[in-house]
mmCIF file of C-alpha atoms in Angstrom:
data_model
loop_
_atom_site.group_PDB
_atom_site.id
_atom_site.type_symbol
_atom_site.label_atom_id
_atom_site.label_comp_id
_atom_site.label_asym_id
_atom_site.label_seq_id
_atom_site.Cartn_x
_atom_site.Cartn_y
_atom_site.Cartn_z
ATOM 1 C CA MET A 27 -35.381 -34.697 50.928
ATOM 2 C CA SER A 28 -32.763 -31.954 51.160
ATOM 3 C CA ALA A 29 -33.220 -28.517 52.646
ATOM 4 C CA GLN A 30 -31.777 -25.198 51.635
ATOM 5 C CA THR A 31 -30.872 -22.524 54.196
ATOM 6 C CA ALA A 32 -28.736 -20.193 52.106
ATOM 7 C CA GLY A 33 -27.837 -19.687 48.482
ATOM 8 C CA PRO A 34 -24.308 -20.351 47.260
ATOM 9 C CA THR A 35 -23.489 -16.642 47.161
ATOM 10 C CA ALA A 36 -25.090 -15.769 50.499
ATOM 11 C CA ASP A 37 -22.906 -14.085 53.142
ATOM 12 C CA PRO A 38 -23.818 -15.183 56.710
ATOM 13 C CA ALA A 39 -23.238 -11.664 58.021
ATOM 14 C CA ALA A 40 -25.505 -10.258 55.309
ATOM 15 C CA LEU A 41 -28.190 -12.807 56.155
ATOM 16 C CA GLU A 42 -28.167 -11.717 59.788
ATOM 17 C CA ALA A 43 -28.238 -7.990 58.958
ATOM 18 C CA HIS A 44 -30.900 -8.372 56.273
ATOM 19 C CA TYR A 45 -33.937 -6.073 56.408
ATOM 20 C CA TYR A 46 -36.870 -8.471 56.314
ATOM 21 C CA GLY A 47 -40.016 -7.445 54.505
ATOM 22 C CA GLY A 48 -43.285 -8.885 53.350
ATOM 23 C CA GLN A 49 -46.756 -8.448 51.985
ATOM 24 C CA ALA A 50 -50.247 -9.352 53.071
ATOM 25 C CA VAL A 51 -52.079 -11.726 50.736
ATOM 26 C CA ILE A 52 -55.455 -13.458 50.742
ATOM 27 C CA GLU A 53 -55.782 -15.102 54.193
ATOM 28 C CA GLY A 54 -52.041 -15.040 54.621
ATOM 29 C CA VAL A 55 -48.670 -13.335 54.591
ATOM 30 C CA MET A 56 -45.690 -13.411 52.251
ATOM 31 C CA MET A 57 -42.294 -12.812 53.868
ATOM 32 C CA ARG A 58 -38.999 -12.220 52.092
ATOM 33 C CA GLY A 59 -35.503 -12.934 53.387
ATOM 34 C CA SER A 60 -31.999 -12.757 51.949
ATOM 35 C CA ASP A 61 -32.136 -16.031 50.048
ATOM 36 C CA ARG A 62 -35.795 -17.079 49.961
ATOM 37 C CA TRP A 63 -39.353 -15.915 50.126
ATOM 38 C CA ALA A 64 -42.266 -17.779 51.671
ATOM 39 C CA VAL A 65 -46.024 -17.473 51.721
ATOM 40 C CA ALA A 66 -48.191 -18.900 54.516
ATOM 41 C CA VAL A 67 -51.958 -19.130 54.047
ATOM 42 C CA ARG A 68 -54.720 -20.159 56.450
ATOM 43 C CA ARG A 69 -56.742 -22.769 54.594
ATOM 44 C CA PRO A 70 -60.514 -23.240 55.162
ATOM 45 C CA ASP A 71 -59.823 -26.390 57.225
ATOM 46 C CA GLY A 72 -57.721 -24.340 59.677
ATOM 47 C CA ASP A 73 -54.309 -25.676 58.634
ATOM 48 C CA ILE A 74 -51.589 -23.381 57.339
ATOM 49 C CA TRP A 75 -50.188 -23.893 53.873
ATOM 50 C CA LEU A 76 -46.525 -22.898 53.719
ATOM 51 C CA GLU A 77 -44.645 -22.617 50.456
ATOM 52 C CA CYS A 78 -41.010 -21.494 50.040
ATOM 53 C CA HIS A 79 -39.059 -20.375 46.972
ATOM 54 C CA PRO A 80 -35.547 -18.995 46.442
ATOM 55 C CA VAL A 81 -35.147 -15.332 45.568
ATOM 56 C CA SER A 82 -33.253 -14.320 42.464
ATOM 57 C CA ASP A 83 -29.484 -13.973 42.778
ATOM 58 C CA ALA A 84 -29.378 -11.513 39.876
ATOM 59 C CA PRO A 85 -28.016 -8.662 42.071
ATOM 60 C CA GLN A 86 -25.094 -10.903 43.115
ATOM 61 C CA ARG A 87 -24.359 -11.877 39.505
ATOM 62 C CA ARG A 88 -24.855 -8.355 38.126
ATOM 63 C CA PRO A 89 -23.325 -5.794 40.523
ATOM 64 C CA TRP A 90 -24.803 -2.862 38.585
ATOM 65 C CA LEU A 91 -28.233 -3.896 39.889
ATOM 66 C CA ARG A 92 -26.997 -2.934 43.376
ATOM 67 C CA ALA A 93 -26.071 0.611 42.366
ATOM 68 C CA PRO A 94 -28.023 3.451 44.062
ATOM 69 C CA LEU A 95 -31.269 4.329 42.256
ATOM 70 C CA VAL A 96 -30.950 1.248 40.016
ATOM 71 C CA ARG A 97 -31.453 -1.077 42.996
ATOM 72 C CA GLY A 98 -34.711 0.687 43.796
ATOM 73 C CA CYS A 99 -36.126 0.040 40.328
ATOM 74 C CA TYR A 100 -34.992 -3.572 40.411
ATOM 75 C CA ALA A 101 -36.426 -4.082 43.903
ATOM 76 C CA LEU A 102 -39.775 -2.661 42.800
ATOM 77 C CA VAL A 103 -40.060 -4.943 39.768
ATOM 78 C CA ASP A 104 -38.864 -7.995 41.698
ATOM 79 C CA SER A 105 -41.242 -7.283 44.582
ATOM 80 C CA LEU A 106 -44.159 -6.912 42.184
ATOM 81 C CA ARG A 107 -43.278 -10.223 40.547
ATOM 82 C CA ILE A 108 -42.977 -12.106 43.827
ATOM 83 C CA GLY A 109 -46.038 -10.397 45.290
ATOM 84 C CA THR A 110 -48.164 -11.272 42.273
ATOM 85 C CA ARG A 111 -47.126 -14.911 42.467
ATOM 86 C CA ALA A 112 -47.733 -15.000 46.230
ATOM 87 C CA LEU A 113 -51.233 -13.616 45.678
ATOM 88 C CA GLY A 114 -51.926 -16.400 43.188
ATOM 89 C CA ILE A 115 -50.725 -19.045 45.646
ATOM 90 C CA SER A 116 -52.831 -17.583 48.445
ATOM 91 C CA ALA A 117 -55.931 -17.486 46.253
ATOM 92 C CA ASP A 118 -55.458 -21.157 45.353
ATOM 93 C CA GLN A 119 -55.084 -22.250 48.984
ATOM 94 C CA ALA A 120 -57.598 -19.947 50.660
ATOM 95 C CA LEU A 121 -60.258 -20.919 48.137
ATOM 96 C CA GLU A 122 -59.172 -24.602 48.021
ATOM 97 C CA GLU A 123 -58.577 -24.490 44.290
ATOM 98 C CA ASP A 124 -56.318 -26.860 42.411
ATOM 99 C CA GLY A 125 -52.813 -25.783 43.369
ATOM 100 C CA SER A 126 -51.000 -27.915 40.816
ATOM 101 C CA ASP A 127 -47.933 -26.136 39.497
ATOM 102 C CA ASP A 128 -47.798 -25.337 35.812
ATOM 103 C CA ASP A 129 -44.518 -23.478 35.299
ATOM 104 C CA ASP A 130 -45.380 -22.120 31.864
ATOM 105 C CA GLY A 131 -48.883 -21.112 32.885
ATOM 106 C CA ASP A 132 -47.668 -19.639 36.152
ATOM 107 C CA GLY A 133 -45.047 -17.475 34.446
ATOM 108 C CA ALA A 134 -47.533 -16.286 31.832
ATOM 109 C CA ALA A 135 -50.107 -15.458 34.520
ATOM 110 C CA VAL A 136 -47.574 -13.448 36.534
ATOM 111 C CA GLY A 137 -46.493 -11.553 33.429
ATOM 112 C CA ALA A 138 -50.076 -10.804 32.451
ATOM 113 C CA SER A 139 -50.926 -9.659 35.983
ATOM 114 C CA LEU A 140 -47.918 -7.321 36.066
ATOM 115 C CA LEU A 141 -48.899 -5.859 32.701
ATOM 116 C CA VAL A 142 -52.480 -5.243 33.844
ATOM 117 C CA ALA A 143 -51.227 -3.688 37.097
ATOM 118 C CA LEU A 144 -48.881 -1.385 35.161
ATOM 119 C CA VAL A 145 -51.655 -0.282 32.788
ATOM 120 C CA LEU A 146 -54.019 0.419 35.693
ATOM 121 C CA PHE A 147 -51.325 2.336 37.576
ATOM 122 C CA VAL A 148 -50.473 4.495 34.576
ATOM 123 C CA GLY A 149 -54.138 5.081 33.791
ATOM 124 C CA LEU A 150 -55.265 5.893 37.339
ATOM 125 C CA PHE A 151 -52.273 7.791 38.693
ATOM 126 C CA ILE A 152 -50.707 9.354 35.592
ATOM 127 C CA VAL A 153 -53.226 9.712 32.749
ATOM 128 C CA LEU A 154 -56.250 10.623 34.915
ATOM 129 C CA PRO A 155 -54.553 13.383 36.988
ATOM 130 C CA SER A 156 -52.847 14.904 33.918
ATOM 131 C CA ALA A 157 -55.896 14.776 31.654
ATOM 132 C CA GLY A 158 -58.248 15.841 34.457
ATOM 133 C CA THR A 159 -56.147 18.828 35.489
ATOM 134 C CA LYS A 160 -55.632 19.895 31.879
ATOM 135 C CA GLY A 161 -59.325 19.459 31.123
ATOM 136 C CA VAL A 162 -60.535 21.524 34.082
ATOM 137 C CA ASP A 163 -57.902 24.172 33.348
ATOM 138 C CA ALA A 164 -59.101 24.388 29.744
ATOM 139 C CA LEU A 165 -62.690 24.926 30.907
ATOM 140 C CA PHE A 166 -61.557 27.943 32.936
ATOM 141 C CA GLY A 167 -59.469 29.529 30.203
ATOM 142 C CA GLY A 168 -56.163 27.664 30.475
ATOM 143 C CA GLY A 169 -54.569 29.993 33.015
ATOM 144 C CA LEU A 170 -52.352 27.329 34.598
ATOM 145 C CA GLY A 171 -50.175 26.767 31.562
ATOM 146 C CA ASP A 172 -47.513 24.067 31.912
ATOM 147 C CA GLY A 173 -45.399 25.524 34.689
ATOM 148 C CA VAL A 174 -45.054 25.045 38.429
ATOM 149 C CA ALA A 175 -48.742 25.749 39.144
ATOM 150 C CA PHE A 176 -49.920 22.989 36.800
ATOM 151 C CA HIS A 177 -47.461 20.391 38.115
ATOM 152 C CA THR A 178 -48.286 21.234 41.732
ATOM 153 C CA ILE A 179 -52.051 21.019 41.277
ATOM 154 C CA GLU A 180 -51.741 17.846 39.208
ATOM 155 C CA SER A 181 -49.617 16.260 41.955
ATOM 156 C CA VAL A 182 -52.177 17.200 44.595
ATOM 157 C CA VAL A 183 -54.898 15.626 42.430
ATOM 158 C CA ARG A 184 -52.773 12.455 42.108
ATOM 159 C CA ILE A 185 -52.336 12.222 45.882
ATOM 160 C CA GLY A 186 -56.048 12.817 46.350
ATOM 161 C CA ILE A 187 -56.913 9.971 43.958
ATOM 162 C CA PHE A 188 -54.463 7.712 45.802
ATOM 163 C CA LEU A 189 -55.957 8.497 49.219
ATOM 164 C CA ALA A 190 -59.506 8.083 47.922
ATOM 165 C CA TYR A 191 -58.577 4.739 46.377
ATOM 166 C CA LEU A 192 -57.106 3.430 49.654
ATOM 167 C CA TRP A 193 -60.082 4.654 51.663
ATOM 168 C CA ALA A 194 -62.577 3.122 49.215
ATOM 169 C CA ILE A 195 -60.997 -0.337 49.180
ATOM 170 C CA SER A 196 -60.652 -0.274 52.993
ATOM 171 C CA LEU A 197 -64.467 -0.400 53.159
ATOM 172 C CA ILE A 198 -64.510 -3.851 51.507
ATOM 173 C CA PRO A 199 -64.658 -6.608 54.188
ATOM 174 C CA ASP A 200 -62.233 -8.924 52.365
ATOM 175 C CA ILE A 201 -59.726 -6.086 51.983
ATOM 176 C CA ARG A 202 -60.028 -5.271 55.686
ATOM 177 C CA ARG A 203 -58.963 -8.862 56.417
ATOM 178 C CA VAL A 204 -55.967 -8.397 54.138
ATOM 179 C CA PHE A 205 -55.139 -5.227 56.082
ATOM 180 C CA GLN A 206 -55.285 -7.297 59.293
ATOM 181 C CA TYR A 207 -52.700 -9.670 57.852
ATOM 182 C CA HIS A 208 -50.711 -6.577 56.900
ATOM 183 C CA GLY A 209 -50.742 -5.602 60.576
ATOM 184 C CA ALA A 210 -49.667 -9.123 61.549
ATOM 185 C CA GLU A 211 -46.745 -8.897 59.134
ATOM 186 C CA HIS A 212 -45.574 -5.609 60.670
ATOM 187 C CA LYS A 213 -45.936 -6.864 64.243
ATOM 188 C CA THR A 214 -43.932 -10.013 63.501
ATOM 189 C CA ILE A 215 -41.068 -8.160 61.840
ATOM 190 C CA ALA A 216 -40.997 -5.588 64.651
ATOM 191 C CA ALA A 217 -40.827 -8.313 67.305
ATOM 192 C CA TRP A 218 -37.916 -9.943 65.488
ATOM 193 C CA GLU A 219 -36.079 -6.631 65.147
ATOM 194 C CA HIS A 220 -36.494 -6.081 68.901
ATOM 195 C CA ASP A 221 -34.976 -9.524 69.640
ATOM 196 C CA ASP A 222 -38.201 -10.951 71.064
ATOM 197 C CA VAL A 223 -39.410 -14.552 70.858
ATOM 198 C CA LEU A 224 -41.901 -14.989 68.035
ATOM 199 C CA GLU A 225 -44.948 -16.229 69.880
ATOM 200 C CA PRO A 226 -48.368 -14.668 69.245
ATOM 201 C CA ALA A 227 -48.799 -13.038 72.674
ATOM 202 C CA THR A 228 -45.385 -11.372 72.436
ATOM 203 C CA VAL A 229 -45.735 -10.338 68.794
ATOM 204 C CA ASP A 230 -49.161 -8.816 69.438
ATOM 205 C CA ARG A 231 -47.641 -6.221 71.778
ATOM 206 C CA TYR A 232 -45.975 -4.441 68.871
ATOM 207 C CA SER A 233 -47.418 -1.733 66.644
ATOM 208 C CA THR A 234 -49.024 -2.379 63.277
ATOM 209 C CA PHE A 235 -47.018 0.567 61.903
ATOM 210 C CA HIS A 236 -43.561 0.071 60.385
ATOM 211 C CA VAL A 237 -41.202 2.546 58.740
ATOM 212 C CA ARG A 238 -40.253 0.200 55.866
ATOM 213 C CA CYS A 239 -43.849 -0.460 54.848
ATOM 214 C CA GLY A 240 -44.724 -0.384 51.171
ATOM 215 C CA THR A 241 -47.315 2.254 52.051
ATOM 216 C CA ASN A 242 -44.428 4.539 53.046
ATOM 217 C CA PHE A 243 -42.798 3.804 49.709
ATOM 218 C CA LEU A 244 -45.950 4.698 47.770
ATOM 219 C CA ILE A 245 -46.542 7.987 49.568
ATOM 220 C CA LEU A 246 -42.847 8.853 49.123
ATOM 221 C CA VAL A 247 -43.290 8.176 45.401
ATOM 222 C CA MET A 248 -46.285 10.528 45.324
ATOM 223 C CA LEU A 249 -44.470 13.317 47.169
ATOM 224 C CA LEU A 250 -41.206 12.980 45.254
ATOM 225 C CA ALA A 251 -43.120 12.890 41.974
ATOM 226 C CA MET A 252 -44.312 16.419 42.699
ATOM 227 C CA VAL A 253 -40.702 17.654 42.734
ATOM 228 C CA VAL A 254 -39.259 15.461 39.979
ATOM 229 C CA TYR A 255 -42.111 16.022 37.531
ATOM 230 C CA THR A 256 -42.053 19.769 38.125
ATOM 231 C CA VAL A 257 -38.303 20.017 37.507
ATOM 232 C CA GLY A 258 -38.570 17.713 34.491
ATOM 233 C CA GLY A 259 -41.411 19.769 33.050
ATOM 234 C CA LEU A 260 -39.464 23.009 33.436
ATOM 235 C CA LEU A 261 -36.315 21.539 31.876
ATOM 236 C CA VAL A 262 -38.178 19.883 28.980
ATOM 237 C CA PRO A 263 -41.340 21.926 28.361
ATOM 238 C CA PRO A 264 -44.066 20.818 25.952
ATOM 239 C CA PRO A 265 -44.121 22.130 22.382
ATOM 240 C CA ASP A 266 -45.289 25.698 21.958
ATOM 241 C CA ASP A 267 -49.012 26.090 21.295
ATOM 242 C CA ALA A 268 -49.616 22.392 21.984
ATOM 243 C CA GLY A 269 -53.281 21.455 21.903
ATOM 244 C CA PHE A 270 -55.085 19.555 24.643
ATOM 245 C CA GLY A 271 -54.294 16.093 23.286
ATOM 246 C CA VAL A 272 -50.637 16.853 22.587
ATOM 247 C CA ALA A 273 -50.167 18.474 26.010
ATOM 248 C CA VAL A 274 -51.716 15.510 27.835
ATOM 249 C CA ALA A 275 -49.656 13.030 25.798
ATOM 250 C CA TYR A 276 -46.514 15.037 26.619
ATOM 251 C CA HIS A 277 -47.185 15.088 30.350
ATOM 252 C CA VAL A 278 -48.039 11.363 30.436
ATOM 253 C CA ALA A 279 -44.896 10.458 28.478
ATOM 254 C CA LEU A 280 -42.731 12.664 30.722
ATOM 255 C CA ARG A 281 -44.086 11.021 33.855
ATOM 256 C CA VAL A 282 -43.657 7.488 32.542
ATOM 257 C CA VAL A 283 -40.047 8.234 31.541
ATOM 258 C CA LEU A 284 -39.248 9.779 34.932
ATOM 259 C CA LEU A 285 -41.065 7.107 36.972
ATOM 260 C CA PRO A 286 -37.938 4.897 37.397
ATOM 261 C CA LEU A 287 -36.054 7.907 38.787
ATOM 262 C CA VAL A 288 -38.880 8.640 41.227
ATOM 263 C CA ALA A 289 -39.015 4.999 42.334
ATOM 264 C CA GLY A 290 -35.237 4.858 42.755
ATOM 265 C CA VAL A 291 -35.106 8.001 44.894
ATOM 266 C CA ALA A 292 -38.084 6.812 46.987
ATOM 267 C CA TYR A 293 -36.354 3.476 47.628
ATOM 268 C CA GLU A 294 -33.210 5.270 48.824
ATOM 269 C CA GLY A 295 -35.412 7.361 51.105
ATOM 270 C CA LEU A 296 -36.958 4.232 52.555
ATOM 271 C CA ARG A 297 -33.491 2.790 53.243
ATOM 272 C CA LEU A 298 -32.543 6.059 54.889
ATOM 273 C CA GLY A 299 -35.582 5.776 57.124
ATOM 274 C CA ALA A 300 -34.655 2.227 58.106
ATOM 275 C CA ALA A 301 -31.069 3.142 58.942
ATOM 276 C CA HIS A 302 -31.674 6.511 60.640
ATOM 277 C CA GLY A 303 -35.220 6.263 61.903
ATOM 278 C CA ASP A 304 -34.511 8.302 65.057
ATOM 279 C CA HIS A 305 -33.332 11.409 63.209
ATOM 280 C CA PRO A 306 -35.946 14.239 63.382
ATOM 281 C CA LEU A 307 -35.715 14.944 59.639
ATOM 282 C CA VAL A 308 -36.167 11.279 58.770
ATOM 283 C CA ARG A 309 -39.099 10.995 61.167
ATOM 284 C CA GLY A 310 -40.698 13.949 59.430
ATOM 285 C CA LEU A 311 -40.231 12.357 56.002
ATOM 286 C CA MET A 312 -41.675 9.048 57.217
ATOM 287 C CA ALA A 313 -44.624 10.620 59.068
ATOM 288 C CA PRO A 314 -47.074 10.719 56.090
ATOM 289 C CA GLY A 315 -46.505 7.015 55.380
ATOM 290 C CA LEU A 316 -46.939 6.049 59.028
ATOM 291 C CA TRP A 317 -50.131 8.083 59.185
ATOM 292 C CA LEU A 318 -51.419 6.366 56.045
ATOM 293 C CA GLN A 319 -50.866 2.977 57.669
ATOM 294 C CA ARG A 320 -53.872 3.801 59.841
ATOM 295 C CA ILE A 321 -55.816 2.884 56.697
ATOM 296 C CA THR A 322 -53.701 0.042 55.302
ATOM 297 C CA THR A 323 -53.181 -1.902 58.547
ATOM 298 C CA ARG A 324 -55.647 -3.259 61.097
ATOM 299 C CA PRO A 325 -55.106 -5.046 64.428
ATOM 300 C CA PRO A 326 -54.801 -8.773 63.617
ATOM 301 C CA SER A 327 -56.269 -11.751 65.460
ATOM 302 C CA VAL A 328 -54.105 -14.384 67.141
ATOM 303 C CA ASP A 329 -54.572 -16.891 64.316
ATOM 304 C CA GLN A 330 -53.496 -14.255 61.779
ATOM 305 C CA ILE A 331 -50.345 -13.571 63.790
ATOM 306 C CA GLU A 332 -49.625 -17.312 63.803
ATOM 307 C CA VAL A 333 -49.734 -17.325 60.000
ATOM 308 C CA ALA A 334 -47.323 -14.371 59.841
ATOM 309 C CA ILE A 335 -44.900 -16.124 62.217
ATOM 310 C CA ARG A 336 -44.978 -19.305 60.128
ATOM 311 C CA SER A 337 -44.154 -17.326 57.005
ATOM 312 C CA PHE A 338 -41.406 -15.353 58.735
ATOM 313 C CA GLU A 339 -39.628 -18.341 60.271
ATOM 314 C CA ALA A 340 -39.397 -19.921 56.834
ATOM 315 C CA VAL A 341 -37.124 -17.133 55.552
ATOM 316 C CA VAL A 342 -34.803 -16.847 58.565
ATOM 317 C CA PRO A 343 -31.617 -18.977 58.571
ATOM 318 C CA ALA A 344 -31.964 -21.983 60.864
ATOM 319 C CA ASP A 345 -29.211 -20.961 63.289
ATOM 320 C CA LEU A 346 -30.810 -17.556 63.828
ATOM 321 C CA ARG A 347 -34.218 -19.132 64.550
ATOM 322 C CA LEU A 348 -32.975 -21.223 67.476
ATOM 323 C CA GLY A 349 -34.679 -20.089 70.652
ATOM 324 C CA ARG A 350 -36.657 -17.399 68.824
ATOM 325 C CA VAL A 351 -39.456 -19.420 67.191
ATOM 326 C CA PRO A 352 -41.199 -21.968 69.458
ATOM 327 C CA PRO A 353 -42.511 -24.922 67.350
ATOM 328 C CA THR A 354 -45.876 -24.911 69.082
ATOM 329 C CA LEU A 355 -48.208 -23.341 66.539
ATOM 330 C CA ASP A 356 -50.840 -24.884 64.305
ATOM 331 C CA SER A 357 -50.352 -27.847 62.018
ATOM 332 C CA VAL A 358 -48.715 -26.912 58.767
ATOM 333 C CA VAL A 359 -48.827 -28.179 55.211
ATOM 334 C CA THR A 360 -45.486 -27.551 53.511
ATOM 335 C CA LEU A 361 -44.447 -27.903 49.902
ATOM 336 C CA ALA A 362 -41.390 -30.142 49.959
ATOM 337 C CA GLU A 363 -38.441 -29.786 47.616
ATOM 338 C CA ASP A 364 -39.502 -32.823 45.594
ATOM 339 C CA GLY A 365 -42.922 -31.270 44.987
ATOM 340 C CA LEU A 366 -44.772 -33.571 47.397
ATOM 341 C CA GLU A 367 -47.110 -32.219 50.058
ATOM 342 C CA VAL A 368 -46.012 -33.070 53.582
ATOM 343 C CA HIS A 369 -48.633 -32.700 56.299
ATOM 344 C CA LEU A 370 -47.282 -32.084 59.804
ATOM 345 C CA THR A 371 -50.290 -33.050 61.906
ATOM 346 C CA ASP A 372 -48.440 -32.234 65.133
ATOM 347 C CA ALA A 373 -46.349 -29.093 64.789
ATOM 348 C CA THR A 374 -44.724 -29.652 68.190
ATOM 349 C CA THR A 375 -42.778 -32.600 66.739
ATOM 350 C CA ARG A 376 -40.721 -30.261 64.557
ATOM 351 C CA VAL A 377 -37.578 -29.114 66.317
ATOM 352 C CA ALA A 378 -37.246 -25.338 66.649
ATOM 353 C CA GLY A 379 -34.711 -24.110 64.104
ATOM 354 C CA GLU A 380 -35.064 -27.125 61.797
ATOM 355 C CA PRO A 381 -34.636 -25.926 58.199
ATOM 356 C CA LEU A 382 -37.817 -25.735 56.176
ATOM 357 C CA PRO A 383 -37.851 -27.259 52.675
ATOM 358 C CA VAL A 384 -37.290 -24.965 49.730
ATOM 359 C CA PRO A 385 -38.353 -26.277 46.306
ATOM 360 C CA ASP A 386 -35.941 -25.943 43.453
ATOM 361 C CA ASP A 387 -37.693 -23.337 41.329
ATOM 362 C CA PRO A 388 -35.487 -21.746 38.666
ATOM 363 C CA ASP A 389 -38.449 -19.806 37.276
ATOM 364 C CA THR A 390 -38.230 -17.391 40.196
ATOM 365 C CA GLU A 391 -34.973 -16.010 38.817
ATOM 366 C CA VAL A 392 -35.052 -12.655 37.061
ATOM 367 C CA VAL A 393 -32.584 -12.384 34.195
#
């Protein structure tokens, strides 16, 4: 059984300087590195299922995908694809369902999930605010028009819907557990970035808040949308004397067309926050997202931190893990490169820094 620690185009210096990220899933954590992503899930029997897959090398093969603004759109789509697949894996393992791999079915399921997510996003955060604001304005005589006042109020309504949505789902017990794993993900990455050893007691000392959180990205999208949609609406106004239906359709179409620009600018803002987090202006821009993480993260338990560490160590190159990840955590079930399940009943027998298996999975590539 062979192991893979870096892709053929990976630069060792880039691997070391890579900004690690992740996502909470059902009873687990997905982590993403330079050349692979991994998902670790606490199974009902107490073991941890760990599955690794290579990330797409499309940005290395197509340099235009690394261009400013474009890279943000690509990163968003790629993250949604990986996150959707990781959620499916976690559901299989946490619920002890049949985890057999059907490549065709898996790809179709991911595509369908992304389509449903896109439709829900457009409906909840674009159609509803535009139609709702237009509808209420029409009831009161249509005084807002289609200028700055309309775009500002509609953006405030969009942010309000977003905050209400987060607050509502945070009341669901299962979602609160996901938010605990979200906190474990942040703590683990913070401990690594502060050069600490990844053991639960040490990791737990760090904050559940992190400047590169996807929550920061979403709130940046909401705030930037207020500016971009207003400017776009002023530059390309709706047809004169447009009725309610035409006006709503215009505003929805404008926002969908400009969404990639908003996402690209928000991604660049998030990178700015990661690189210059101590600057007062950057801290001010990141403050709303950090505040919002009071909803989307919760203090994790020790066993949840262990899961996050297992996922994180799987995406770090072996030489960088030496001395940083003690092999003393729970037993782990890994998916080997040949597709067989290998059960490590005694995790202490695995040498710290030993490469973890990465299955050969060409379907993870985005072309």
